[in-house]
Tab-separated table of C-alpha atoms in Angstrom:
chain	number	residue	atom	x	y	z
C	1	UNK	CA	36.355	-64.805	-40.641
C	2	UNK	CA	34.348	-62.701	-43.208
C	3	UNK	CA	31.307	-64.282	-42.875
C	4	UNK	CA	31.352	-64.734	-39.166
C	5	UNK	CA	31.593	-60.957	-39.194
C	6	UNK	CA	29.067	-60.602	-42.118
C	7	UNK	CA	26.322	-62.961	-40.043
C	8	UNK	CA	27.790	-61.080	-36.791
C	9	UNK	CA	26.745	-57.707	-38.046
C	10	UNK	CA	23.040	-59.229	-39.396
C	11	UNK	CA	22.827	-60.081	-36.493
C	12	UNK	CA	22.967	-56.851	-34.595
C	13	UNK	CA	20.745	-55.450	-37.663
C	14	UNK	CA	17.998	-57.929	-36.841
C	15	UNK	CA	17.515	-57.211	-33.420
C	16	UNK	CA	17.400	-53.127	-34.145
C	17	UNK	CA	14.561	-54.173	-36.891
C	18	UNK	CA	12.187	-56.437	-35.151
C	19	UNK	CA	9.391	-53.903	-35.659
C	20	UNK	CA	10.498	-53.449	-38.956
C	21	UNK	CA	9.816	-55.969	-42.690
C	22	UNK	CA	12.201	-59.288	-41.992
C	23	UNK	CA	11.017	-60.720	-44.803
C	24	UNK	CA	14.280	-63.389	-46.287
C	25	UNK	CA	14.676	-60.784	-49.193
C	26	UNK	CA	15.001	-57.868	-47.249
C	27	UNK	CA	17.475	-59.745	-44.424
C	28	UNK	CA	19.342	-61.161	-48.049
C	29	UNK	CA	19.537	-57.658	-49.616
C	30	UNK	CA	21.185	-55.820	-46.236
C	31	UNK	CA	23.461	-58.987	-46.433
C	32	UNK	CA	24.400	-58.278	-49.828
C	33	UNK	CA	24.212	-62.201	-50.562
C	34	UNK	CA	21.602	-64.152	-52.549
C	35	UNK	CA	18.869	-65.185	-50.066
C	36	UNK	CA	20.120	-68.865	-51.069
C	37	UNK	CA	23.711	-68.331	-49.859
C	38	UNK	CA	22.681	-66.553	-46.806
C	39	UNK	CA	20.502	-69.045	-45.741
C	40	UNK	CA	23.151	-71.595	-45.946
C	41	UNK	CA	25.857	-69.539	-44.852
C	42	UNK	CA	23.844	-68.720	-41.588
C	43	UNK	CA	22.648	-72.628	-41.170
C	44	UNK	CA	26.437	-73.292	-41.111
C	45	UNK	CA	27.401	-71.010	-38.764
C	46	UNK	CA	24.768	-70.777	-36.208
C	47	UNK	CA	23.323	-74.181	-36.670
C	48	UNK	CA	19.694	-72.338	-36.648
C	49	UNK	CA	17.339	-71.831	-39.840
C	50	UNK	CA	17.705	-68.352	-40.404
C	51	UNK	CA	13.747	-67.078	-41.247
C	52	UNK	CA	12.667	-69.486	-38.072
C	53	UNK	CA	15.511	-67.608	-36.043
C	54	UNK	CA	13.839	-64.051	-37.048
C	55	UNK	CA	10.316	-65.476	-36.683
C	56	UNK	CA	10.964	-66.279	-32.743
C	57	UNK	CA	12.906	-63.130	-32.132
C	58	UNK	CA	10.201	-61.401	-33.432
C	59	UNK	CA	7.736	-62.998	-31.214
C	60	UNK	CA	10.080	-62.936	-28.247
C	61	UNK	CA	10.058	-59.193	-28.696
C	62	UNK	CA	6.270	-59.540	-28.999
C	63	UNK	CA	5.835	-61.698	-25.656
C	64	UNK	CA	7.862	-58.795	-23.972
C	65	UNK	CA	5.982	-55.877	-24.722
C	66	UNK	CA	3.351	-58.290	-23.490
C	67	UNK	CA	4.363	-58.259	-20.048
C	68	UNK	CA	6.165	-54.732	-19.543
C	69	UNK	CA	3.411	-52.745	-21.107
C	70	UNK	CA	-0.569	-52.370	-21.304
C	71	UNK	CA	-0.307	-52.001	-25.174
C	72	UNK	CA	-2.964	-53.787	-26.905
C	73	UNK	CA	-2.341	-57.489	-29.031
C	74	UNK	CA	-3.940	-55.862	-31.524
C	75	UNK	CA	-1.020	-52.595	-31.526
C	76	UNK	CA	1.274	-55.564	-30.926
C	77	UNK	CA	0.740	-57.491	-33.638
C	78	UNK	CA	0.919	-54.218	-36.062
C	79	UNK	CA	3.801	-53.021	-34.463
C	80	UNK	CA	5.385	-56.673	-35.170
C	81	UNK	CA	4.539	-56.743	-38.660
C	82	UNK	CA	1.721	-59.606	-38.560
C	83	UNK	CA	-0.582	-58.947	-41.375
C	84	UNK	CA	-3.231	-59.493	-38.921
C	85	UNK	CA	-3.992	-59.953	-35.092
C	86	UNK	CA	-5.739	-63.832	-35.690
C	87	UNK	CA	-2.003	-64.456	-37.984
C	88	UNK	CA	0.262	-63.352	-35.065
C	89	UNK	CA	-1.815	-65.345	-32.238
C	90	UNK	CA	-1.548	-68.031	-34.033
C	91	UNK	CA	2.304	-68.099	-34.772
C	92	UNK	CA	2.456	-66.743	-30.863
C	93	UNK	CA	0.070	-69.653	-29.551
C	94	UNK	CA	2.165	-72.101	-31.376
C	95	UNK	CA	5.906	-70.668	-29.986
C	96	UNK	CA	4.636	-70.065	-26.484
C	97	UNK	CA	1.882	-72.386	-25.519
C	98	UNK	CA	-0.882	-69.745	-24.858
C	99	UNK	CA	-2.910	-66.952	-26.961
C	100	UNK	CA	-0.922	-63.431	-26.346
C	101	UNK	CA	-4.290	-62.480	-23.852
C	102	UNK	CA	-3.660	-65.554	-21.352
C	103	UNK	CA	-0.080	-65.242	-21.411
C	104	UNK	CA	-0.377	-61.568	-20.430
C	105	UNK	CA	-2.698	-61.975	-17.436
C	106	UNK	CA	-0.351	-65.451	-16.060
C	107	UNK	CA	1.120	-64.205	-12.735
C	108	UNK	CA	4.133	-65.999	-13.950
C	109	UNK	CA	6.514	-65.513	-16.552
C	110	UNK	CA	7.756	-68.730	-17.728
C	111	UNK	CA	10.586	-69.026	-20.082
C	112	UNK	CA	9.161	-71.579	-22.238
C	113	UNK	CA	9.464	-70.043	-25.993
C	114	UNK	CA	11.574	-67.229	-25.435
C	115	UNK	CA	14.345	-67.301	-28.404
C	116	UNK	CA	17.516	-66.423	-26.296
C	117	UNK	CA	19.606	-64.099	-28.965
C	118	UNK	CA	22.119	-65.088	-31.060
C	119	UNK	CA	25.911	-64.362	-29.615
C	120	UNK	CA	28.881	-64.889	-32.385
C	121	UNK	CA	31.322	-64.228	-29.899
C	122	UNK	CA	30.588	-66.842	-28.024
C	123	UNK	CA	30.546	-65.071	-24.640
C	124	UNK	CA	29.797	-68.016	-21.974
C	125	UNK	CA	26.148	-67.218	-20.214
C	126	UNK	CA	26.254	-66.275	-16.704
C	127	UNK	CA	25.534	-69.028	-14.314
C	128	UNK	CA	22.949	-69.136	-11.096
C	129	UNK	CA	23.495	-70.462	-7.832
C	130	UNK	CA	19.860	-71.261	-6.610
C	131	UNK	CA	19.467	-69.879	-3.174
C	132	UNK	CA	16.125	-69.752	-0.716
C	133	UNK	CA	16.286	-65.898	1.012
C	134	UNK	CA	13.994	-65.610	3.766
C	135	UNK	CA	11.812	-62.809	5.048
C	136	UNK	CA	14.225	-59.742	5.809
C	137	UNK	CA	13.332	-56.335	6.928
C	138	UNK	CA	15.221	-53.424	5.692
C	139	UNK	CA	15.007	-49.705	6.135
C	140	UNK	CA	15.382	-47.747	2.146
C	141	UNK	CA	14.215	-44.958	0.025
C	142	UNK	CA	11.962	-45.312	-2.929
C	143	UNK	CA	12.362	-43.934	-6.496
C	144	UNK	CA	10.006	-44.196	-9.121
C	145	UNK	CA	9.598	-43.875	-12.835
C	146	UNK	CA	8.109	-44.434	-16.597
C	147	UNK	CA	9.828	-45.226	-19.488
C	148	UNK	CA	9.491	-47.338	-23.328
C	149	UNK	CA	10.924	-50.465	-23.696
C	150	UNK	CA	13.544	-49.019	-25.432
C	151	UNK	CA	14.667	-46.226	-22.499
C	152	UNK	CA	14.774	-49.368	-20.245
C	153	UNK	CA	18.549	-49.532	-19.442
C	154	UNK	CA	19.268	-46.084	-19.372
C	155	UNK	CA	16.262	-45.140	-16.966
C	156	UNK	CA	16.933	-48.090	-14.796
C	157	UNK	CA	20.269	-46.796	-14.084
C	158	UNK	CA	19.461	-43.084	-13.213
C	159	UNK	CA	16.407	-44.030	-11.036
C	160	UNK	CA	19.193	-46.578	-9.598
C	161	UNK	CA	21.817	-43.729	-9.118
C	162	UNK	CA	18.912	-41.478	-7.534
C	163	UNK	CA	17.736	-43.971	-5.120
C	164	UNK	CA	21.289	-44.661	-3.734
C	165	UNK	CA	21.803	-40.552	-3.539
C	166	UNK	CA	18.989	-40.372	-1.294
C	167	UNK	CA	19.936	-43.123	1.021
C	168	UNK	CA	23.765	-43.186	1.837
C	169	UNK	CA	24.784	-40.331	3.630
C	170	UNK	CA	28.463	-38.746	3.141
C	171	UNK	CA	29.382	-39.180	6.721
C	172	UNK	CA	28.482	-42.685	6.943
C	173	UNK	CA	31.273	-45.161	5.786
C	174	UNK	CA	30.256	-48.175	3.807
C	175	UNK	CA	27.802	-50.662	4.778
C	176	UNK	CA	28.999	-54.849	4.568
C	177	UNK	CA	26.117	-55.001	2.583
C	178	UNK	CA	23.340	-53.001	0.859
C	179	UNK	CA	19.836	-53.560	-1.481
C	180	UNK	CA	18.345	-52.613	-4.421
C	181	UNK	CA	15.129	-53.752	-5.219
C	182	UNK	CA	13.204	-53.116	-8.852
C	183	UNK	CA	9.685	-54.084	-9.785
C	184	UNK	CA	8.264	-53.096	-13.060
C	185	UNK	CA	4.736	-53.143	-14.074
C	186	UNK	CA	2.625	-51.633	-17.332
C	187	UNK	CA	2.054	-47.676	-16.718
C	188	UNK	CA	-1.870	-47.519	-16.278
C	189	UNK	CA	-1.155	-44.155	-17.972
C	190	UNK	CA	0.415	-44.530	-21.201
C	191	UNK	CA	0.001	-47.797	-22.689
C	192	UNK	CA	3.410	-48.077	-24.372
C	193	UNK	CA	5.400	-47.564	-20.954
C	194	UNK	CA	6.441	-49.390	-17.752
C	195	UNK	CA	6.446	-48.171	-14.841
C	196	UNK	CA	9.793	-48.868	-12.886
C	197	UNK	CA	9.874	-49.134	-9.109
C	198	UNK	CA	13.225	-48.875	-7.224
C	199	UNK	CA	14.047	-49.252	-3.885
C	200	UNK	CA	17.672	-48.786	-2.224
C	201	UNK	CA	17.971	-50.543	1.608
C	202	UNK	CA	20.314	-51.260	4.349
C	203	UNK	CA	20.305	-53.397	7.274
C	204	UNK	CA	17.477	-51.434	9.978
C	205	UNK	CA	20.634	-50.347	11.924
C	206	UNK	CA	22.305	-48.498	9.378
C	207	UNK	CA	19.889	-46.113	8.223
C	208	UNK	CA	16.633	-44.446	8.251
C	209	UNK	CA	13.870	-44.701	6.225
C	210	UNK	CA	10.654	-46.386	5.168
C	211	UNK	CA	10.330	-50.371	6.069
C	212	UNK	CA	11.084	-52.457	3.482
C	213	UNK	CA	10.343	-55.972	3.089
C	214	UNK	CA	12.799	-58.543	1.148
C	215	UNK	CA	9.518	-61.923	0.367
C	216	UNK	CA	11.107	-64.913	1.160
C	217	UNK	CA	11.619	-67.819	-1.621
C	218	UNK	CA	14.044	-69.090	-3.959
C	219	UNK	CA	16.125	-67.171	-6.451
C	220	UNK	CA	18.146	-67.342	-9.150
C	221	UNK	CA	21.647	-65.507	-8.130
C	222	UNK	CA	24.024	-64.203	-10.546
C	223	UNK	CA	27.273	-62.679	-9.684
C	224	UNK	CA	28.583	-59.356	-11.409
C	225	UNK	CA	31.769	-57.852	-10.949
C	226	UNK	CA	32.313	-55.027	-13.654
C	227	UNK	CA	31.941	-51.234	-14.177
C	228	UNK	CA	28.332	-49.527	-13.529
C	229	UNK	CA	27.908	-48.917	-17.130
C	230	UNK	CA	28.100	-53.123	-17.873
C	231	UNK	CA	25.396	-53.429	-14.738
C	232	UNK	CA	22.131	-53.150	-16.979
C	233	UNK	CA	23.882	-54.853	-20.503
C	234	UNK	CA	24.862	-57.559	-17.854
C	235	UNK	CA	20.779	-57.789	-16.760
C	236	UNK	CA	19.656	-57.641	-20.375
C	237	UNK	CA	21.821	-60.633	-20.490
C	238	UNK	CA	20.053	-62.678	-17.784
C	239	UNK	CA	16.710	-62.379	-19.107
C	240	UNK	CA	17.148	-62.717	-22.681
C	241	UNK	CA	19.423	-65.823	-22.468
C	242	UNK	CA	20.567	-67.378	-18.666
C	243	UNK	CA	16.655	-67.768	-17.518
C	244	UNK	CA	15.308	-69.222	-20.694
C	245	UNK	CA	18.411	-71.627	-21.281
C	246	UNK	CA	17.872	-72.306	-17.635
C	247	UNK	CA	14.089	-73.120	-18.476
C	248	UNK	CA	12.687	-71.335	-15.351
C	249	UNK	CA	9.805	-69.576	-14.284
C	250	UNK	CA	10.457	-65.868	-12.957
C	251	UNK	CA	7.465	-65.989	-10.667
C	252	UNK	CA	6.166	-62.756	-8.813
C	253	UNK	CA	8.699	-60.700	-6.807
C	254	UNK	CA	11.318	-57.985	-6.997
C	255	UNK	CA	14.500	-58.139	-8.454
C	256	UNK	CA	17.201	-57.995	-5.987
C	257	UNK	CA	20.822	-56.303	-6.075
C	258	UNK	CA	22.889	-57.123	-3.454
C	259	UNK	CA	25.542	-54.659	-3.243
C	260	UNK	CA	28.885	-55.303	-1.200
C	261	UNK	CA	29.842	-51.691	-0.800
C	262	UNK	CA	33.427	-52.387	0.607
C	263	UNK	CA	34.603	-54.046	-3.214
C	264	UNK	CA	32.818	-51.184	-4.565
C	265	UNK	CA	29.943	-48.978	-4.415
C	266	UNK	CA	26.406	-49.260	-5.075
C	267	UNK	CA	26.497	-46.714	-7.822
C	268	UNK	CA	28.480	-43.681	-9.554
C	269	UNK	CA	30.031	-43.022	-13.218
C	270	UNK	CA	29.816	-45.187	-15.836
C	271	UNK	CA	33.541	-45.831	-14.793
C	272	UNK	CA	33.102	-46.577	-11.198
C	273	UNK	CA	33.499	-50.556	-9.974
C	274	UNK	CA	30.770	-52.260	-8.440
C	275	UNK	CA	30.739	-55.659	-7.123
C	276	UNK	CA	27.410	-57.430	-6.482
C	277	UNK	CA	25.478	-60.201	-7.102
C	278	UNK	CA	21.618	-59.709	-8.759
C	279	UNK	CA	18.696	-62.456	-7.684
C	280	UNK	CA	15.653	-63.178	-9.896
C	281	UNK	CA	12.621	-64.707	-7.953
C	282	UNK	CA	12.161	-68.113	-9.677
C	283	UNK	CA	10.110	-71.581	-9.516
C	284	UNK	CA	11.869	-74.447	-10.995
C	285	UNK	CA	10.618	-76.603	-13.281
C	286	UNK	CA	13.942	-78.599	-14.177
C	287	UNK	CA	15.923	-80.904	-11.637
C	288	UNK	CA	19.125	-80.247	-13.452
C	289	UNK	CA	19.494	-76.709	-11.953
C	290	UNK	CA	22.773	-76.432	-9.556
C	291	UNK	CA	21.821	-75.674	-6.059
C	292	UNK	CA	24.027	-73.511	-4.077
């Protein structure tokens, strides 16, 4: 039990130090074990190699920033501790397939490469039901936003909370169902931000607002029943580990929350319940994937 909470706690330190030296001395010295020990010690109990492990979730950090933000691959590769930009396309050519420029500018995001991070308590990974939506119109009201990678969860949830405020009026009792749709893109502005995009919409008959378009095509449903404050950790969740164990391709779309306001509510305190399922536009590339 010591050592699963020894490689447990690593772990947590490794992902707070991806921009930071992961050299196997400097994982071996936070350890407090010799690097030889650790290495076995971590082989044993995650069945991975432990400098390979770093290695990817370095570069899966890497391949993020690619997508969310307009930050150069030379920045990137600095900020990643690559001694140069030709060493980290290399390493990220050989994990992901394609040079960091040409998997930046691919209008879809496959999940090919991405190291899913390590979980000691073995929490099981959300599963999808694969569903087809088709073309619905919706009435909402827009929020927008900027924000690091790091601010993600936390700004997510406020512009979340500010869109719903907006939209629901007090004398209106609870819709059957309700929409919340998020799109983020690099900030043309600030190169180490994303822009976030969130829209909250109703059925045309129950409110008034701008139009809103849900694009038809399939999706990747997950269901979430928990307290707001779990909503975002529970999202984090679904892209670092349920879509790349999945193998699938998020191709381009919004994400969409769908709310059922009468088991909940479509936001408040950390404390409040919510009940709703969240959909990630996908195109398969596996047959194994459960269709529901």
């Amino acid at each position: 039990m010591h050592q699963k909470n020894v490689i447990s706690q690593l772990l947590v330190w490794i992902e707070q130090s991806l921009d930071q030296p992961l050299t196997l001395d400097n994982i071996a010295a936070k350890s407090g074990y010799s690097k030889w020990h650790l290495q076995r010690m971590f082989k044993l109990l995650t069945g991975e190699v432990l400098g390979t492990y770093a290695r990817r979730r370095r570069l899966t950090a890497a391949a993020r920033e690619l997508r969310l933000t307009s930050a150069t691959v030379a920045c990137i590769a600095d900020k990643y501790q690559f001694d140069s930009q030709q060493t980290f396309t290399r390493g990220f050519k050989k994990q992901f397939g394609l040079p960091p420029a040409a998997y930046r500018r691919s209008a879809d995001w496959p999940s090919y490469g991405l190291q899913p991070p390590l979980n000691m308590a073995n929490e099981p990974t959300p599963e999808a039901d694969i569903i087809v939506l088709p073309s619905m119109k919706l009435v909402g009201h827009t929020q927008q936003g900027s924000c690091t990678l790091g601010q993600l969860g936390q700004s997510k949830n406020r512009l979340r909370q500010h869109a719903w405020r907006n939209l629901l009026r007090p004398d209106q009792g609870p819709p059957a169902v309700a929409y919340g749709l998020m799109s983020l893109k690099p900030d043309a502005q600030q190169r180490d931000r994303q822009q976030m995009v969130y829209t909250a919409a109703l059925p045309e008959e129950n409110a008034a607002g701008e139009a809103v378009t849900i694009e038809p095509g399939e999706y990747a449903r997950f269901a979430y029943q928990g307290q707001v404050a779990g909503l975002q950790n529970f999202i984090a969740r679904l892209y670092d580990t349920a879509i790349p164990q999945m193998n699938a391709v998020r191709r381009e779309g919004q994400d969409i929350e769908r709310f059922y306001p009468a088991s909940g509510c479509c936001y408040g305190d950390d404390q409040a319940a919510i009940s709703c399922e969240y959909l990630i536009p996908i195109r398969r590339g596996e047959d194994d994937l459960r269709v529901g």
